[in-house]
Amino acid sequence: MEAAYKETEQERKGWRRKSSLPSLPEVHQSMRVPKKAGFFRKLLAFVGPGYLVAVGYMDPGNWATDLAGGSQFGYTLLSVILISNLMAILLQALAGRLGIVTGRDLAQACRDHYSKPVSFVLWVLCELAIAACDLAEVIGAAIALNLLFGIPLIYGVILTSIDVLLVLMLQKRGFRYIEAMVISLIALITFCFVMELIFSRPDFAAVAAGFIPRTEIVTNPAMLYIALGILGATVMPHNLYLHSSIVQTRKIEPTIEGKREAIKFATIDSTVALMLALFVNAAILILSAAAFHSAGKEVAEIQDAYHLLGPMLGTGAASILFAVALLASGQNSTLTGTLAGQIVMEGFLNIRLSPWLRRLITRMIAIIPAVIVIGIYGESGATDLLILSQVILSLQLSFAVIPLVKFTSDRKKMGELVTPKWMIVLSWFVAILIAVLNAYLLYSTFFG
């Protein structure tokens, strides 16, 4: 215990104030980790947070870019999905490390490190990103309800608000119930796309070749634009805040050894979960390439993909499975988005609201603009809103990535468990690359 106390004091030297109330206090350290158990039993205790994070990497905002990439360029952009996912694995490992070592989530770390005006700006930017992401998820779920049941988009958007009640009900029973539901929906999405790949019968040799990067991606402006869109839609800023908080739901030993072990298992958890997200994103692009590119059809609209899949693959089940996966994806993403909203507000502002009130505010920020735009412009407005949401996410991303890399690279803040040097170099390279690519994407969007 003395070693743990000294380490805590050492870590505090890098912070201006003691850690305040933990994120999500109602579930903080609520799940016990067995002290004397084998590798797999301990790993099982840590499985969960990574899947909540992975949800953001397969949300409806990714679908349009994956569909466009596959229908226009075949399997070529699979390498971009792979590289984006590897970046995500690295950044989520850093987010988990920050939460486990310091007992702070990324929002709390920013509030401690930066001045009040800077923290306020970061909070506003993060809230915009969460609202934009939530918007994409709400619209995606509404489109799925429309395709499956014929429910008008405007009513579908309103129906998605029930997830507030669902999260509250599950969280009262324990955080494990939320994790179980999210993992179940991910399993449903994975099953749907396994079946889609069977129906579409892709050229697996071409698929394998697609994971090898080509210079054509950079030299072809149209291909580069879609590639940057895939990157912007893949790495989600709010997931970094979310992960740094929910890893603290596990009650670990407050020693160097205990934290090091927790980092190892949390990293395995998030890496495996994100490999599932890689499969889903790759499957969407492969499906689009096999069904549409081979037939010479360019498809970027989710609705068009749904209507064309059945006739082109020769089975109506293909369209139904596509819409079911979209609905599961949208609903899953709204669950984690509402949690991220609570974490960000509490972390940056140290304001404690009732969970139901915070989630209601988060939902209204997304639902109100969606209802207004769909009511005025119809389905075409919903698509434009989806695209705008991804641009906003791209704009905010570096404001989350750079502080995360900065904090986890600082020995004063992290103590003995500071990020290894090779990982620091790689992290800064990724942070700078993301900033440059997203700046180019924004420039192309508005001035290109």
mmCIF file with all atom_site columns, N, CA and C in Angstrom, residues 12 33-34 47 50 59 79 110 143 153-154 161 201 224 231 240 268 294 335 363 374 376 440:
data_model
loop_
_atom_site.group_PDB
_atom_site.id
_atom_site.type_symbol
_atom_site.label_atom_id
_atom_site.label_alt_id
_atom_site.label_comp_id
_atom_site.label_asym_id
_atom_site.label_entity_id
_atom_site.label_seq_id
_atom_site.pdbx_PDB_ins_code
_atom_site.Cartn_x
_atom_site.Cartn_y
_atom_site.Cartn_z
_atom_site.occupancy
_atom_site.B_iso_or_equiv
_atom_site.pdbx_formal_charge
_atom_site.auth_seq_id
_atom_site.auth_comp_id
_atom_site.auth_asym_id
_atom_site.auth_atom_id
_atom_site.pdbx_PDB_model_num
ATOM 1  N N  . ARG A 1 12  ? 0.171   13.094  -8.799  1.00 0.00 ? 12  ARG A N  1
ATOM 2  C CA . ARG A 1 12  ? -0.493  14.359  -8.522  1.00 0.00 ? 12  ARG A CA 1
ATOM 3  C C  . ARG A 1 12  ? 0.387   15.556  -8.832  1.00 0.00 ? 12  ARG A C  1
ATOM 4  N N  . VAL A 1 33  ? -13.087 -7.050  -9.990  1.00 0.00 ? 33  VAL A N  1
ATOM 5  C CA . VAL A 1 33  ? -12.153 -7.840  -10.788 1.00 0.00 ? 33  VAL A CA 1
ATOM 6  C C  . VAL A 1 33  ? -11.550 -8.907  -9.879  1.00 0.00 ? 33  VAL A C  1
ATOM 7  N N  . PRO A 1 34  ? -11.653 -10.185 -10.221 1.00 0.00 ? 34  PRO A N  1
ATOM 8  C CA . PRO A 1 34  ? -11.113 -11.239 -9.345  1.00 0.00 ? 34  PRO A CA 1
ATOM 9  C C  . PRO A 1 34  ? -9.602  -11.096 -9.166  1.00 0.00 ? 34  PRO A C  1
ATOM 10 N N  . VAL A 1 47  ? -13.869 -7.297  -20.186 1.00 0.00 ? 47  VAL A N  1
ATOM 11 C CA . VAL A 1 47  ? -14.563 -7.203  -21.474 1.00 0.00 ? 47  VAL A CA 1
ATOM 12 C C  . VAL A 1 47  ? -15.837 -6.379  -21.328 1.00 0.00 ? 47  VAL A C  1
ATOM 13 N N  . GLY A 1 50  ? -14.631 -1.810  -24.301 1.00 0.00 ? 50  GLY A N  1
ATOM 14 C CA . GLY A 1 50  ? -14.144 -1.747  -25.676 1.00 0.00 ? 50  GLY A CA 1
ATOM 15 C C  . GLY A 1 50  ? -15.270 -1.858  -26.693 1.00 0.00 ? 50  GLY A C  1
ATOM 16 N N  . ASP A 1 59  ? -21.042 3.259   -36.663 1.00 0.00 ? 59  ASP A N  1
ATOM 17 C CA . ASP A 1 59  ? -22.319 3.965   -36.604 1.00 0.00 ? 59  ASP A CA 1
ATOM 18 C C  . ASP A 1 59  ? -22.770 4.379   -38.010 1.00 0.00 ? 59  ASP A C  1
ATOM 19 N N  . SER A 1 79  ? -7.876  -0.551  -47.775 1.00 0.00 ? 79  SER A N  1
ATOM 20 C CA . SER A 1 79  ? -6.639  -0.212  -47.051 1.00 0.00 ? 79  SER A CA 1
ATOM 21 C C  . SER A 1 79  ? -6.839  1.021   -46.179 1.00 0.00 ? 79  SER A C  1
ATOM 22 N N  . CYS A 1 110 ? -8.538  17.698  -19.196 1.00 0.00 ? 110 CYS A N  1
ATOM 23 C CA . CYS A 1 110 ? -8.486  18.988  -19.907 1.00 0.00 ? 110 CYS A CA 1
ATOM 24 C C  . CYS A 1 110 ? -8.849  20.137  -18.971 1.00 0.00 ? 110 CYS A C  1
ATOM 25 N N  . ILE A 1 143 ? -34.001 6.254   -40.718 1.00 0.00 ? 143 ILE A N  1
ATOM 26 C CA . ILE A 1 143 ? -34.006 5.716   -42.085 1.00 0.00 ? 143 ILE A CA 1
ATOM 27 C C  . ILE A 1 143 ? -34.289 4.209   -42.050 1.00 0.00 ? 143 ILE A C  1
ATOM 28 N N  . LEU A 1 153 ? -39.885 9.454   -41.811 1.00 0.00 ? 153 LEU A N  1
ATOM 29 C CA . LEU A 1 153 ? -38.633 9.809   -41.148 1.00 0.00 ? 153 LEU A CA 1
ATOM 30 C C  . LEU A 1 153 ? -38.838 10.673  -39.916 1.00 0.00 ? 153 LEU A C  1
ATOM 31 N N  . ILE A 1 154 ? -39.739 11.632  -40.017 1.00 0.00 ? 154 ILE A N  1
ATOM 32 C CA . ILE A 1 154 ? -39.913 12.584  -38.905 1.00 0.00 ? 154 ILE A CA 1
ATOM 33 C C  . ILE A 1 154 ? -40.407 11.874  -37.643 1.00 0.00 ? 154 ILE A C  1
ATOM 34 N N  . SER A 1 161 ? -35.904 8.590   -29.489 1.00 0.00 ? 161 SER A N  1
ATOM 35 C CA . SER A 1 161 ? -35.661 9.209   -28.183 1.00 0.00 ? 161 SER A CA 1
ATOM 36 C C  . SER A 1 161 ? -35.921 8.253   -27.024 1.00 0.00 ? 161 SER A C  1
ATOM 37 N N  . ARG A 1 201 ? -21.181 -12.803 -52.639 1.00 0.00 ? 201 ARG A N  1
ATOM 38 C CA . ARG A 1 201 ? -20.113 -13.598 -53.253 1.00 0.00 ? 201 ARG A CA 1
ATOM 39 C C  . ARG A 1 201 ? -18.987 -12.726 -53.832 1.00 0.00 ? 201 ARG A C  1
ATOM 40 N N  . LEU A 1 224 ? -9.187  10.245  -53.137 1.00 0.00 ? 224 LEU A N  1
ATOM 41 C CA . LEU A 1 224 ? -8.635  10.830  -51.920 1.00 0.00 ? 224 LEU A CA 1
ATOM 42 C C  . LEU A 1 224 ? -9.736  11.455  -51.069 1.00 0.00 ? 224 LEU A C  1
ATOM 43 N N  . LEU A 1 231 ? -11.823 8.280   -43.177 1.00 0.00 ? 231 LEU A N  1
ATOM 44 C CA . LEU A 1 231 ? -11.032 8.564   -41.977 1.00 0.00 ? 231 LEU A CA 1
ATOM 45 C C  . LEU A 1 231 ? -11.815 9.449   -41.018 1.00 0.00 ? 231 LEU A C  1
ATOM 46 N N  . LEU A 1 240 ? -13.067 8.907   -27.339 1.00 0.00 ? 240 LEU A N  1
ATOM 47 C CA . LEU A 1 240 ? -11.885 9.057   -26.499 1.00 0.00 ? 240 LEU A CA 1
ATOM 48 C C  . LEU A 1 240 ? -12.296 9.490   -25.085 1.00 0.00 ? 240 LEU A C  1
ATOM 49 N N  . ILE A 1 268 ? -6.514  -5.104  -24.641 1.00 0.00 ? 268 ILE A N  1
ATOM 50 C CA . ILE A 1 268 ? -6.967  -6.301  -25.376 1.00 0.00 ? 268 ILE A CA 1
ATOM 51 C C  . ILE A 1 268 ? -8.454  -6.175  -25.688 1.00 0.00 ? 268 ILE A C  1
ATOM 52 N N  . SER A 1 294 ? -19.363 -3.690  -59.480 1.00 0.00 ? 294 SER A N  1
ATOM 53 C CA . SER A 1 294 ? -19.271 -4.668  -60.567 1.00 0.00 ? 294 SER A CA 1
ATOM 54 C C  . SER A 1 294 ? -20.363 -4.457  -61.615 1.00 0.00 ? 294 SER A C  1
ATOM 55 N N  . LEU A 1 335 ? -27.101 4.903   -27.648 1.00 0.00 ? 335 LEU A N  1
ATOM 56 C CA . LEU A 1 335 ? -26.879 4.507   -26.252 1.00 0.00 ? 335 LEU A CA 1
ATOM 57 C C  . LEU A 1 335 ? -25.542 5.046   -25.737 1.00 0.00 ? 335 LEU A C  1
ATOM 58 N N  . ARG A 1 363 ? -30.407 14.215  -26.269 1.00 0.00 ? 363 ARG A N  1
ATOM 59 C CA . ARG A 1 363 ? -31.309 13.742  -27.318 1.00 0.00 ? 363 ARG A CA 1
ATOM 60 C C  . ARG A 1 363 ? -31.981 14.915  -28.021 1.00 0.00 ? 363 ARG A C  1
ATOM 61 N N  . ILE A 1 374 ? -35.855 17.614  -41.702 1.00 0.00 ? 374 ILE A N  1
ATOM 62 C CA . ILE A 1 374 ? -36.648 16.604  -42.411 1.00 0.00 ? 374 ILE A CA 1
ATOM 63 C C  . ILE A 1 374 ? -38.039 17.140  -42.726 1.00 0.00 ? 374 ILE A C  1
ATOM 64 N N  . ILE A 1 376 ? -38.838 20.212  -43.372 1.00 0.00 ? 376 ILE A N  1
ATOM 65 C CA . ILE A 1 376 ? -38.776 21.215  -44.437 1.00 0.00 ? 376 ILE A CA 1
ATOM 66 C C  . ILE A 1 376 ? -38.306 20.613  -45.753 1.00 0.00 ? 376 ILE A C  1
ATOM 67 N N  . TYR A 1 440 ? -7.452  19.235  -44.665 1.00 0.00 ? 440 TYR A N  1
ATOM 68 C CA . TYR A 1 440 ? -7.600  19.132  -46.122 1.00 0.00 ? 440 TYR A CA 1
ATOM 69 C C  . TYR A 1 440 ? -9.034  18.770  -46.497 1.00 0.00 ? 440 TYR A C  1
#
